[in-house]
């Protein structure tokens, strides 16, 4: 480390040429270099995740100052190349107050922007205001990839900046699936329509083999495309964007890409993703590759492969075809290929997925490509069939499914990922990385799944008061664990201790979206 001290401030660099970190207090403070090392500091949470869990920590120095009763002292930490001169001077606290005022002004601007989307609810509802501020924490600028000379290659290099969605802190980067699922709450639900538009265009521009990326690696390598559902979520989000903003021009820009994506799905693309011509349903899966949101993997062990025809994937597939049929008609284009395929999916969906003996939907049909092999695991994925495409089920089927999910999967902090009655159910989300990843989608509670549950409950019972009560534990969670945000997962048994990422984008997004939807 390289350190420079200037009375009441210090400037630290990890090495020559590295960005500097500046720490400064008021003019009465004095900085003394120490250069102390603390060897082998253990990080318990990293150890739990199977990550490198010890490091040597450097203490560059100490600040000392005398304080009088009631005096306020603020330490400023900055990575700006040139910190304004008033910081550290006689007007240090005044400068701090001005910076705080600018922050408060930005908060008010965020709330004012959110007012575009629904009445003046954010200013009248402190819960929604808190959720809007929590949502803002996941929307960040990161280097974008400049497109190369070969379209549809999925390659690129780092270029100018754009906004993206961080899936969760402190471990995750930006993921296609997470971004699409989060966008209605984080951006449409907060009035940030321009950023929603830009994000949809950005992901669509990286379409490769009919798929949008699953993940952008931090170090700038080519995007990863191991996802069967992220692209289908884009159709849903674009439909919600148009319904919210009335901006049909974006559809005009993306229609050919979307049409090509459907063709890729019909003809077949990577990872065995393609349409079964017998029933029109979408299937996918290759050994050792996880494709759905239940994507835990430890080494070569894919914990929940779900290869075959997953239920939520085919609900999304039907939704995408419905959109394309409607959109083609808007442009006076031949929509017959979309309508014929949509009709085929509609004809076979309930027939293939409805588990009559259980009163709910199979999680996967034609498992591992074996015709007639069904996975009857009671999971929350079936909710999307009713929340996205209720016309695929009868009212009686929706009520039966909702009752089963409520009785077995619903908890105060979200939905279990597997029924406690299942032999594979894991009662705890703890232990080393292999143990936790093994439990990740085999019982662990996921907060974001409250979204489709609320949608289906609202559709079946239209009881907003009951749903407001249902959401209260998640609202209270804003003041638990990491303050002001919502965790990724929770233990599947009482007391449902929060776990995983302490701040998760789709958890905040879906609670925000649901909280809006249940207001009178």
mmCIF file with all atom_site columns, N, CA and C in Angstrom, residues 186-246:
data_model
loop_
_atom_site.group_PDB
_atom_site.id
_atom_site.type_symbol
_atom_site.label_atom_id
_atom_site.label_alt_id
_atom_site.label_comp_id
_atom_site.label_asym_id
_atom_site.label_entity_id
_atom_site.label_seq_id
_atom_site.pdbx_PDB_ins_code
_atom_site.Cartn_x
_atom_site.Cartn_y
_atom_site.Cartn_z
_atom_site.occupancy
_atom_site.B_iso_or_equiv
_atom_site.pdbx_formal_charge
_atom_site.auth_seq_id
_atom_site.auth_comp_id
_atom_site.auth_asym_id
_atom_site.auth_atom_id
_atom_site.pdbx_PDB_model_num
ATOM 1   N N  . UNK A 1 186 ? -38.598 -2.672  -10.148 1.00 0.00 ? 186 UNK A N  1
ATOM 2   C CA . UNK A 1 186 ? -37.515 -1.704  -9.938  1.00 0.00 ? 186 UNK A CA 1
ATOM 3   C C  . UNK A 1 186 ? -37.642 -0.473  -10.817 1.00 0.00 ? 186 UNK A C  1
ATOM 4   N N  . UNK A 1 187 ? -38.072 -0.638  -12.063 1.00 0.00 ? 187 UNK A N  1
ATOM 5   C CA . UNK A 1 187 ? -38.072 0.479   -13.005 1.00 0.00 ? 187 UNK A CA 1
ATOM 6   C C  . UNK A 1 187 ? -39.477 0.921   -13.406 1.00 0.00 ? 187 UNK A C  1
ATOM 7   N N  . UNK A 1 188 ? -40.336 0.014   -13.820 1.00 0.00 ? 188 UNK A N  1
ATOM 8   C CA . UNK A 1 188 ? -41.692 0.426   -14.190 1.00 0.00 ? 188 UNK A CA 1
ATOM 9   C C  . UNK A 1 188 ? -42.478 0.875   -12.967 1.00 0.00 ? 188 UNK A C  1
ATOM 10  N N  . UNK A 1 189 ? -42.288 0.198   -11.855 1.00 0.00 ? 189 UNK A N  1
ATOM 11  C CA . UNK A 1 189 ? -43.006 0.557   -10.636 1.00 0.00 ? 189 UNK A CA 1
ATOM 12  C C  . UNK A 1 189 ? -42.505 1.807   -9.964  1.00 0.00 ? 189 UNK A C  1
ATOM 13  N N  . UNK A 1 190 ? -41.387 2.345   -10.453 1.00 0.00 ? 190 UNK A N  1
ATOM 14  C CA . UNK A 1 190 ? -40.820 3.566   -9.871  1.00 0.00 ? 190 UNK A CA 1
ATOM 15  C C  . UNK A 1 190 ? -40.751 4.696   -10.889 1.00 0.00 ? 190 UNK A C  1
ATOM 16  N N  . UNK A 1 191 ? -41.392 4.516   -12.040 1.00 0.00 ? 191 UNK A N  1
ATOM 17  C CA . UNK A 1 191 ? -41.452 5.582   -13.033 1.00 0.00 ? 191 UNK A CA 1
ATOM 18  C C  . UNK A 1 191 ? -40.182 5.807   -13.824 1.00 0.00 ? 191 UNK A C  1
ATOM 19  N N  . UNK A 1 192 ? -39.235 4.891   -13.755 1.00 0.00 ? 192 UNK A N  1
ATOM 20  C CA . UNK A 1 192 ? -37.948 5.081   -14.438 1.00 0.00 ? 192 UNK A CA 1
ATOM 21  C C  . UNK A 1 192 ? -38.013 4.424   -15.821 1.00 0.00 ? 192 UNK A C  1
ATOM 22  N N  . UNK A 1 193 ? -38.855 5.003   -16.658 1.00 0.00 ? 193 UNK A N  1
ATOM 23  C CA . UNK A 1 193 ? -39.179 4.383   -17.933 1.00 0.00 ? 193 UNK A CA 1
ATOM 24  C C  . UNK A 1 193 ? -38.020 4.434   -18.926 1.00 0.00 ? 193 UNK A C  1
ATOM 25  N N  . UNK A 1 194 ? -37.277 5.526   -18.951 1.00 0.00 ? 194 UNK A N  1
ATOM 26  C CA . UNK A 1 194 ? -36.154 5.624   -19.887 1.00 0.00 ? 194 UNK A CA 1
ATOM 27  C C  . UNK A 1 194 ? -35.108 4.552   -19.597 1.00 0.00 ? 194 UNK A C  1
ATOM 28  N N  . UNK A 1 195 ? -34.862 4.311   -18.313 1.00 0.00 ? 195 UNK A N  1
ATOM 29  C CA . UNK A 1 195 ? -33.888 3.284   -17.948 1.00 0.00 ? 195 UNK A CA 1
ATOM 30  C C  . UNK A 1 195 ? -34.413 1.887   -18.276 1.00 0.00 ? 195 UNK A C  1
ATOM 31  N N  . UNK A 1 196 ? -35.718 1.689   -18.119 1.00 0.00 ? 196 UNK A N  1
ATOM 32  C CA . UNK A 1 196 ? -36.310 0.405   -18.499 1.00 0.00 ? 196 UNK A CA 1
ATOM 33  C C  . UNK A 1 196 ? -36.154 0.173   -19.994 1.00 0.00 ? 196 UNK A C  1
ATOM 34  N N  . UNK A 1 197 ? -36.410 1.200   -20.765 1.00 0.00 ? 197 UNK A N  1
ATOM 35  C CA . UNK A 1 197 ? -36.271 1.097   -22.228 1.00 0.00 ? 197 UNK A CA 1
ATOM 36  C C  . UNK A 1 197 ? -34.844 0.748   -22.614 1.00 0.00 ? 197 UNK A C  1
ATOM 37  N N  . UNK A 1 198 ? -33.898 1.459   -22.023 1.00 0.00 ? 198 UNK A N  1
ATOM 38  C CA . UNK A 1 198 ? -32.489 1.231   -22.350 1.00 0.00 ? 198 UNK A CA 1
ATOM 39  C C  . UNK A 1 198 ? -32.053 -0.178  -21.966 1.00 0.00 ? 198 UNK A C  1
ATOM 40  N N  . UNK A 1 199 ? -32.540 -0.653  -20.826 1.00 0.00 ? 199 UNK A N  1
ATOM 41  C CA . UNK A 1 199 ? -32.147 -1.986  -20.374 1.00 0.00 ? 199 UNK A CA 1
ATOM 42  C C  . UNK A 1 199 ? -32.702 -3.064  -21.300 1.00 0.00 ? 199 UNK A C  1
ATOM 43  N N  . UNK A 1 200 ? -33.944 -2.918  -21.728 1.00 0.00 ? 200 UNK A N  1
ATOM 44  C CA . UNK A 1 200 ? -34.528 -3.884  -22.656 1.00 0.00 ? 200 UNK A CA 1
ATOM 45  C C  . UNK A 1 200 ? -33.768 -3.902  -23.978 1.00 0.00 ? 200 UNK A C  1
ATOM 46  N N  . UNK A 1 201 ? -33.433 -2.726  -24.486 1.00 0.00 ? 201 UNK A N  1
ATOM 47  C CA . UNK A 1 201 ? -32.671 -2.658  -25.736 1.00 0.00 ? 201 UNK A CA 1
ATOM 48  C C  . UNK A 1 201 ? -31.296 -3.291  -25.574 1.00 0.00 ? 201 UNK A C  1
ATOM 49  N N  . UNK A 1 202 ? -30.661 -3.031  -24.439 1.00 0.00 ? 202 UNK A N  1
ATOM 50  C CA . UNK A 1 202 ? -29.310 -3.547  -24.220 1.00 0.00 ? 202 UNK A CA 1
ATOM 51  C C  . UNK A 1 202 ? -29.300 -5.071  -24.214 1.00 0.00 ? 202 UNK A C  1
ATOM 52  N N  . UNK A 1 203 ? -30.221 -5.679  -23.469 1.00 0.00 ? 203 UNK A N  1
ATOM 53  C CA . UNK A 1 203 ? -30.238 -7.139  -23.424 1.00 0.00 ? 203 UNK A CA 1
ATOM 54  C C  . UNK A 1 203 ? -30.632 -7.725  -24.776 1.00 0.00 ? 203 UNK A C  1
ATOM 55  N N  . UNK A 1 204 ? -31.589 -7.097  -25.458 1.00 0.00 ? 204 UNK A N  1
ATOM 56  C CA . UNK A 1 204 ? -31.990 -7.604  -26.772 1.00 0.00 ? 204 UNK A CA 1
ATOM 57  C C  . UNK A 1 204 ? -30.843 -7.534  -27.773 1.00 0.00 ? 204 UNK A C  1
ATOM 58  N N  . UNK A 1 205 ? -29.965 -6.551  -27.610 1.00 0.00 ? 205 UNK A N  1
ATOM 59  C CA . UNK A 1 205 ? -28.853 -6.395  -28.548 1.00 0.00 ? 205 UNK A CA 1
ATOM 60  C C  . UNK A 1 205 ? -27.829 -7.513  -28.430 1.00 0.00 ? 205 UNK A C  1
ATOM 61  N N  . UNK A 1 206 ? -27.878 -8.260  -27.339 1.00 0.00 ? 206 UNK A N  1
ATOM 62  C CA . UNK A 1 206 ? -26.950 -9.369  -27.151 1.00 0.00 ? 206 UNK A CA 1
ATOM 63  C C  . UNK A 1 206 ? -27.581 -10.718 -27.453 1.00 0.00 ? 206 UNK A C  1
ATOM 64  N N  . UNK A 1 207 ? -28.723 -10.708 -28.156 1.00 0.00 ? 207 UNK A N  1
ATOM 65  C CA . UNK A 1 207 ? -29.371 -11.961 -28.504 1.00 0.00 ? 207 UNK A CA 1
ATOM 66  C C  . UNK A 1 207 ? -28.437 -12.830 -29.333 1.00 0.00 ? 207 UNK A C  1
ATOM 67  N N  . UNK A 1 208 ? -28.325 -14.086 -28.941 1.00 0.00 ? 208 UNK A N  1
ATOM 68  C CA . UNK A 1 208 ? -27.446 -15.039 -29.625 1.00 0.00 ? 208 UNK A CA 1
ATOM 69  C C  . UNK A 1 208 ? -28.157 -16.380 -29.685 1.00 0.00 ? 208 UNK A C  1
ATOM 70  N N  . UNK A 1 209 ? -28.395 -16.867 -30.888 1.00 0.00 ? 209 UNK A N  1
ATOM 71  C CA . UNK A 1 209 ? -29.142 -18.111 -31.014 1.00 0.00 ? 209 UNK A CA 1
ATOM 72  C C  . UNK A 1 209 ? -30.548 -17.998 -30.471 1.00 0.00 ? 209 UNK A C  1
ATOM 73  N N  . UNK A 1 210 ? -31.118 -16.797 -30.545 1.00 0.00 ? 210 UNK A N  1
ATOM 74  C CA . UNK A 1 210 ? -32.475 -16.572 -30.048 1.00 0.00 ? 210 UNK A CA 1
ATOM 75  C C  . UNK A 1 210 ? -32.584 -16.343 -28.566 1.00 0.00 ? 210 UNK A C  1
ATOM 76  N N  . UNK A 1 211 ? -31.445 -16.269 -27.863 1.00 0.00 ? 211 UNK A N  1
ATOM 77  C CA . UNK A 1 211 ? -31.450 -16.126 -26.408 1.00 0.00 ? 211 UNK A CA 1
ATOM 78  C C  . UNK A 1 211 ? -30.743 -14.849 -25.989 1.00 0.00 ? 211 UNK A C  1
ATOM 79  N N  . UNK A 1 212 ? -31.232 -14.228 -24.908 1.00 0.00 ? 212 UNK A N  1
ATOM 80  C CA . UNK A 1 212 ? -30.491 -13.133 -24.294 1.00 0.00 ? 212 UNK A CA 1
ATOM 81  C C  . UNK A 1 212 ? -29.548 -13.733 -23.254 1.00 0.00 ? 212 UNK A C  1
ATOM 82  N N  . UNK A 1 213 ? -28.528 -12.988 -22.843 1.00 0.00 ? 213 UNK A N  1
ATOM 83  C CA . UNK A 1 213 ? -27.551 -13.559 -21.907 1.00 0.00 ? 213 UNK A CA 1
ATOM 84  C C  . UNK A 1 213 ? -28.166 -13.910 -20.555 1.00 0.00 ? 213 UNK A C  1
ATOM 85  N N  . UNK A 1 214 ? -27.626 -14.960 -19.983 1.00 0.00 ? 214 UNK A N  1
ATOM 86  C CA . UNK A 1 214 ? -27.948 -15.284 -18.597 1.00 0.00 ? 214 UNK A CA 1
ATOM 87  C C  . UNK A 1 214 ? -27.108 -14.453 -17.650 1.00 0.00 ? 214 UNK A C  1
ATOM 88  N N  . UNK A 1 215 ? -25.849 -14.190 -18.053 1.00 0.00 ? 215 UNK A N  1
ATOM 89  C CA . UNK A 1 215 ? -24.951 -13.476 -17.151 1.00 0.00 ? 215 UNK A CA 1
ATOM 90  C C  . UNK A 1 215 ? -23.859 -12.781 -17.944 1.00 0.00 ? 215 UNK A C  1
ATOM 91  N N  . UNK A 1 216 ? -23.490 -11.578 -17.474 1.00 0.00 ? 216 UNK A N  1
ATOM 92  C CA . UNK A 1 216 ? -22.327 -10.870 -17.984 1.00 0.00 ? 216 UNK A CA 1
ATOM 93  C C  . UNK A 1 216 ? -21.197 -11.030 -16.969 1.00 0.00 ? 216 UNK A C  1
ATOM 94  N N  . UNK A 1 217 ? -20.137 -11.770 -17.295 1.00 0.00 ? 217 UNK A N  1
ATOM 95  C CA . UNK A 1 217 ? -19.022 -11.884 -16.349 1.00 0.00 ? 217 UNK A CA 1
ATOM 96  C C  . UNK A 1 217 ? -18.408 -10.527 -16.053 1.00 0.00 ? 217 UNK A C  1
ATOM 97  N N  . UNK A 1 218 ? -17.962 -10.341 -14.814 1.00 0.00 ? 218 UNK A N  1
ATOM 98  C CA . UNK A 1 218 ? -17.389 -9.066  -14.394 1.00 0.00 ? 218 UNK A CA 1
ATOM 99  C C  . UNK A 1 218 ? -16.137 -8.696  -15.157 1.00 0.00 ? 218 UNK A C  1
ATOM 100 N N  . UNK A 1 219 ? -15.332 -9.683  -15.524 1.00 0.00 ? 219 UNK A N  1
ATOM 101 C CA . UNK A 1 219 ? -14.024 -9.393  -16.109 1.00 0.00 ? 219 UNK A CA 1
ATOM 102 C C  . UNK A 1 219 ? -14.065 -9.184  -17.608 1.00 0.00 ? 219 UNK A C  1
ATOM 103 N N  . UNK A 1 220 ? -15.259 -9.102  -18.205 1.00 0.00 ? 220 UNK A N  1
ATOM 104 C CA . UNK A 1 220 ? -15.362 -8.706  -19.594 1.00 0.00 ? 220 UNK A CA 1
ATOM 105 C C  . UNK A 1 220 ? -15.344 -9.830  -20.605 1.00 0.00 ? 220 UNK A C  1
ATOM 106 N N  . UNK A 1 221 ? -15.436 -11.102 -20.166 1.00 0.00 ? 221 UNK A N  1
ATOM 107 C CA . UNK A 1 221 ? -15.501 -12.187 -21.133 1.00 0.00 ? 221 UNK A CA 1
ATOM 108 C C  . UNK A 1 221 ? -16.858 -12.173 -21.842 1.00 0.00 ? 221 UNK A C  1
ATOM 109 N N  . UNK A 1 222 ? -16.989 -13.077 -22.813 1.00 0.00 ? 222 UNK A N  1
ATOM 110 C CA . UNK A 1 222 ? -18.243 -13.168 -23.556 1.00 0.00 ? 222 UNK A CA 1
ATOM 111 C C  . UNK A 1 222 ? -19.397 -13.518 -22.619 1.00 0.00 ? 222 UNK A C  1
ATOM 112 N N  . UNK A 1 223 ? -20.599 -13.015 -22.899 1.00 0.00 ? 223 UNK A N  1
ATOM 113 C CA . UNK A 1 223 ? -21.762 -13.348 -22.061 1.00 0.00 ? 223 UNK A CA 1
ATOM 114 C C  . UNK A 1 223 ? -22.036 -14.851 -22.054 1.00 0.00 ? 223 UNK A C  1
ATOM 115 N N  . UNK A 1 224 ? -22.719 -15.295 -20.997 1.00 0.00 ? 224 UNK A N  1
ATOM 116 C CA . UNK A 1 224 ? -23.111 -16.699 -20.872 1.00 0.00 ? 224 UNK A CA 1
ATOM 117 C C  . UNK A 1 224 ? -24.605 -16.824 -21.176 1.00 0.00 ? 224 UNK A C  1
ATOM 118 N N  . UNK A 1 225 ? -24.990 -17.894 -21.856 1.00 0.00 ? 225 UNK A N  1
ATOM 119 C CA . UNK A 1 225 ? -26.353 -18.022 -22.370 1.00 0.00 ? 225 UNK A CA 1
ATOM 120 C C  . UNK A 1 225 ? -27.095 -19.255 -21.847 1.00 0.00 ? 225 UNK A C  1
ATOM 121 N N  . UNK A 1 226 ? -26.680 -19.787 -20.725 1.00 0.00 ? 226 UNK A N  1
ATOM 122 C CA . UNK A 1 226 ? -27.326 -20.996 -20.202 1.00 0.00 ? 226 UNK A CA 1
ATOM 123 C C  . UNK A 1 226 ? -28.619 -20.651 -19.462 1.00 0.00 ? 226 UNK A C  1
ATOM 124 N N  . UNK A 1 227 ? -29.637 -20.283 -20.230 1.00 0.00 ? 227 UNK A N  1
ATOM 125 C CA . UNK A 1 227 ? -30.946 -19.962 -19.651 1.00 0.00 ? 227 UNK A CA 1
ATOM 126 C C  . UNK A 1 227 ? -32.042 -20.273 -20.658 1.00 0.00 ? 227 UNK A C  1
ATOM 127 N N  . UNK A 1 228 ? -33.074 -20.948 -20.199 1.00 0.00 ? 228 UNK A N  1
ATOM 128 C CA . UNK A 1 228 ? -34.205 -21.267 -21.060 1.00 0.00 ? 228 UNK A CA 1
ATOM 129 C C  . UNK A 1 228 ? -35.345 -20.263 -20.896 1.00 0.00 ? 228 UNK A C  1
ATOM 130 N N  . UNK A 1 229 ? -35.296 -19.455 -19.830 1.00 0.00 ? 229 UNK A N  1
ATOM 131 C CA . UNK A 1 229 ? -36.439 -18.595 -19.519 1.00 0.00 ? 229 UNK A CA 1
ATOM 132 C C  . UNK A 1 229 ? -36.168 -17.101 -19.599 1.00 0.00 ? 229 UNK A C  1
ATOM 133 N N  . UNK A 1 230 ? -34.923 -16.656 -19.511 1.00 0.00 ? 230 UNK A N  1
ATOM 134 C CA . UNK A 1 230 ? -34.648 -15.212 -19.471 1.00 0.00 ? 230 UNK A CA 1
ATOM 135 C C  . UNK A 1 230 ? -35.207 -14.508 -20.698 1.00 0.00 ? 230 UNK A C  1
ATOM 136 N N  . UNK A 1 231 ? -35.041 -15.104 -21.882 1.00 0.00 ? 231 UNK A N  1
ATOM 137 C CA . UNK A 1 231 ? -35.535 -14.490 -23.114 1.00 0.00 ? 231 UNK A CA 1
ATOM 138 C C  . UNK A 1 231 ? -37.050 -14.389 -23.100 1.00 0.00 ? 231 UNK A C  1
ATOM 139 N N  . UNK A 1 232 ? -37.711 -15.406 -22.592 1.00 0.00 ? 232 UNK A N  1
ATOM 140 C CA . UNK A 1 232 ? -39.175 -15.390 -22.527 1.00 0.00 ? 232 UNK A CA 1
ATOM 141 C C  . UNK A 1 232 ? -39.661 -14.332 -21.548 1.00 0.00 ? 232 UNK A C  1
ATOM 142 N N  . UNK A 1 233 ? -38.903 -14.104 -20.476 1.00 0.00 ? 233 UNK A N  1
ATOM 143 C CA . UNK A 1 233 ? -39.250 -13.023 -19.559 1.00 0.00 ? 233 UNK A CA 1
ATOM 144 C C  . UNK A 1 233 ? -39.160 -11.674 -20.266 1.00 0.00 ? 233 UNK A C  1
ATOM 145 N N  . UNK A 1 234 ? -38.259 -11.535 -21.236 1.00 0.00 ? 234 UNK A N  1
ATOM 146 C CA . UNK A 1 234 ? -38.146 -10.266 -21.960 1.00 0.00 ? 234 UNK A CA 1
ATOM 147 C C  . UNK A 1 234 ? -39.450 -9.940  -22.686 1.00 0.00 ? 234 UNK A C  1
ATOM 148 N N  . UNK A 1 235 ? -40.098 -10.945 -23.292 1.00 0.00 ? 235 UNK A N  1
ATOM 149 C CA . UNK A 1 235 ? -41.386 -10.712 -23.953 1.00 0.00 ? 235 UNK A CA 1
ATOM 150 C C  . UNK A 1 235 ? -42.398 -10.167 -22.945 1.00 0.00 ? 235 UNK A C  1
ATOM 151 N N  . UNK A 1 236 ? -42.445 -10.785 -21.779 1.00 0.00 ? 236 UNK A N  1
ATOM 152 C CA . UNK A 1 236 ? -43.386 -10.345 -20.740 1.00 0.00 ? 236 UNK A CA 1
ATOM 153 C C  . UNK A 1 236 ? -43.096 -8.911  -20.316 1.00 0.00 ? 236 UNK A C  1
ATOM 154 N N  . UNK A 1 237 ? -41.825 -8.611  -20.064 1.00 0.00 ? 237 UNK A N  1
ATOM 155 C CA . UNK A 1 237 ? -41.471 -7.279  -19.571 1.00 0.00 ? 237 UNK A CA 1
ATOM 156 C C  . UNK A 1 237 ? -41.733 -6.224  -20.635 1.00 0.00 ? 237 UNK A C  1
ATOM 157 N N  . UNK A 1 238 ? -41.428 -6.539  -21.894 1.00 0.00 ? 238 UNK A N  1
ATOM 158 C CA . UNK A 1 238 ? -41.714 -5.587  -22.966 1.00 0.00 ? 238 UNK A CA 1
ATOM 159 C C  . UNK A 1 238 ? -43.212 -5.309  -23.045 1.00 0.00 ? 238 UNK A C  1
ATOM 160 N N  . UNK A 1 239 ? -44.020 -6.329  -22.904 1.00 0.00 ? 239 UNK A N  1
ATOM 161 C CA . UNK A 1 239 ? -45.473 -6.152  -22.904 1.00 0.00 ? 239 UNK A CA 1
ATOM 162 C C  . UNK A 1 239 ? -45.910 -5.251  -21.756 1.00 0.00 ? 239 UNK A C  1
ATOM 163 N N  . UNK A 1 240 ? -45.337 -5.444  -20.566 1.00 0.00 ? 240 UNK A N  1
ATOM 164 C CA . UNK A 1 240 ? -45.652 -4.601  -19.412 1.00 0.00 ? 240 UNK A CA 1
ATOM 165 C C  . UNK A 1 240 ? -45.154 -3.172  -19.635 1.00 0.00 ? 240 UNK A C  1
ATOM 166 N N  . UNK A 1 241 ? -43.984 -3.040  -20.252 1.00 0.00 ? 241 UNK A N  1
ATOM 167 C CA . UNK A 1 241 ? -43.438 -1.710  -20.542 1.00 0.00 ? 241 UNK A CA 1
ATOM 168 C C  . UNK A 1 241 ? -44.378 -0.940  -21.471 1.00 0.00 ? 241 UNK A C  1
ATOM 169 N N  . UNK A 1 242 ? -44.841 -1.590  -22.526 1.00 0.00 ? 242 UNK A N  1
ATOM 170 C CA . UNK A 1 242 ? -45.734 -0.920  -23.473 1.00 0.00 ? 242 UNK A CA 1
ATOM 171 C C  . UNK A 1 242 ? -47.051 -0.555  -22.794 1.00 0.00 ? 242 UNK A C  1
ATOM 172 N N  . UNK A 1 243 ? -47.590 -1.474  -21.996 1.00 0.00 ? 243 UNK A N  1
ATOM 173 C CA . UNK A 1 243 ? -48.851 -1.204  -21.301 1.00 0.00 ? 243 UNK A CA 1
ATOM 174 C C  . UNK A 1 243 ? -48.718 -0.038  -20.336 1.00 0.00 ? 243 UNK A C  1
ATOM 175 N N  . UNK A 1 244 ? -47.534 0.116   -19.738 1.00 0.00 ? 244 UNK A N  1
ATOM 176 C CA . UNK A 1 244 ? -47.316 1.176   -18.756 1.00 0.00 ? 244 UNK A CA 1
ATOM 177 C C  . UNK A 1 244 ? -47.035 2.514   -19.413 1.00 0.00 ? 244 UNK A C  1
ATOM 178 N N  . UNK A 1 245 ? -46.248 2.513   -20.485 1.00 0.00 ? 245 UNK A N  1
ATOM 179 C CA . UNK A 1 245 ? -45.761 3.767   -21.079 1.00 0.00 ? 245 UNK A CA 1
ATOM 180 C C  . UNK A 1 245 ? -46.468 4.156   -22.368 1.00 0.00 ? 245 UNK A C  1
ATOM 181 N N  . UNK A 1 246 ? -47.076 3.196   -23.061 1.00 0.00 ? 246 UNK A N  1
ATOM 182 C CA . UNK A 1 246 ? -47.639 3.481   -24.374 1.00 0.00 ? 246 UNK A CA 1
ATOM 183 C C  . UNK A 1 246 ? -46.585 3.699   -25.448 1.00 0.00 ? 246 UNK A C  1
#
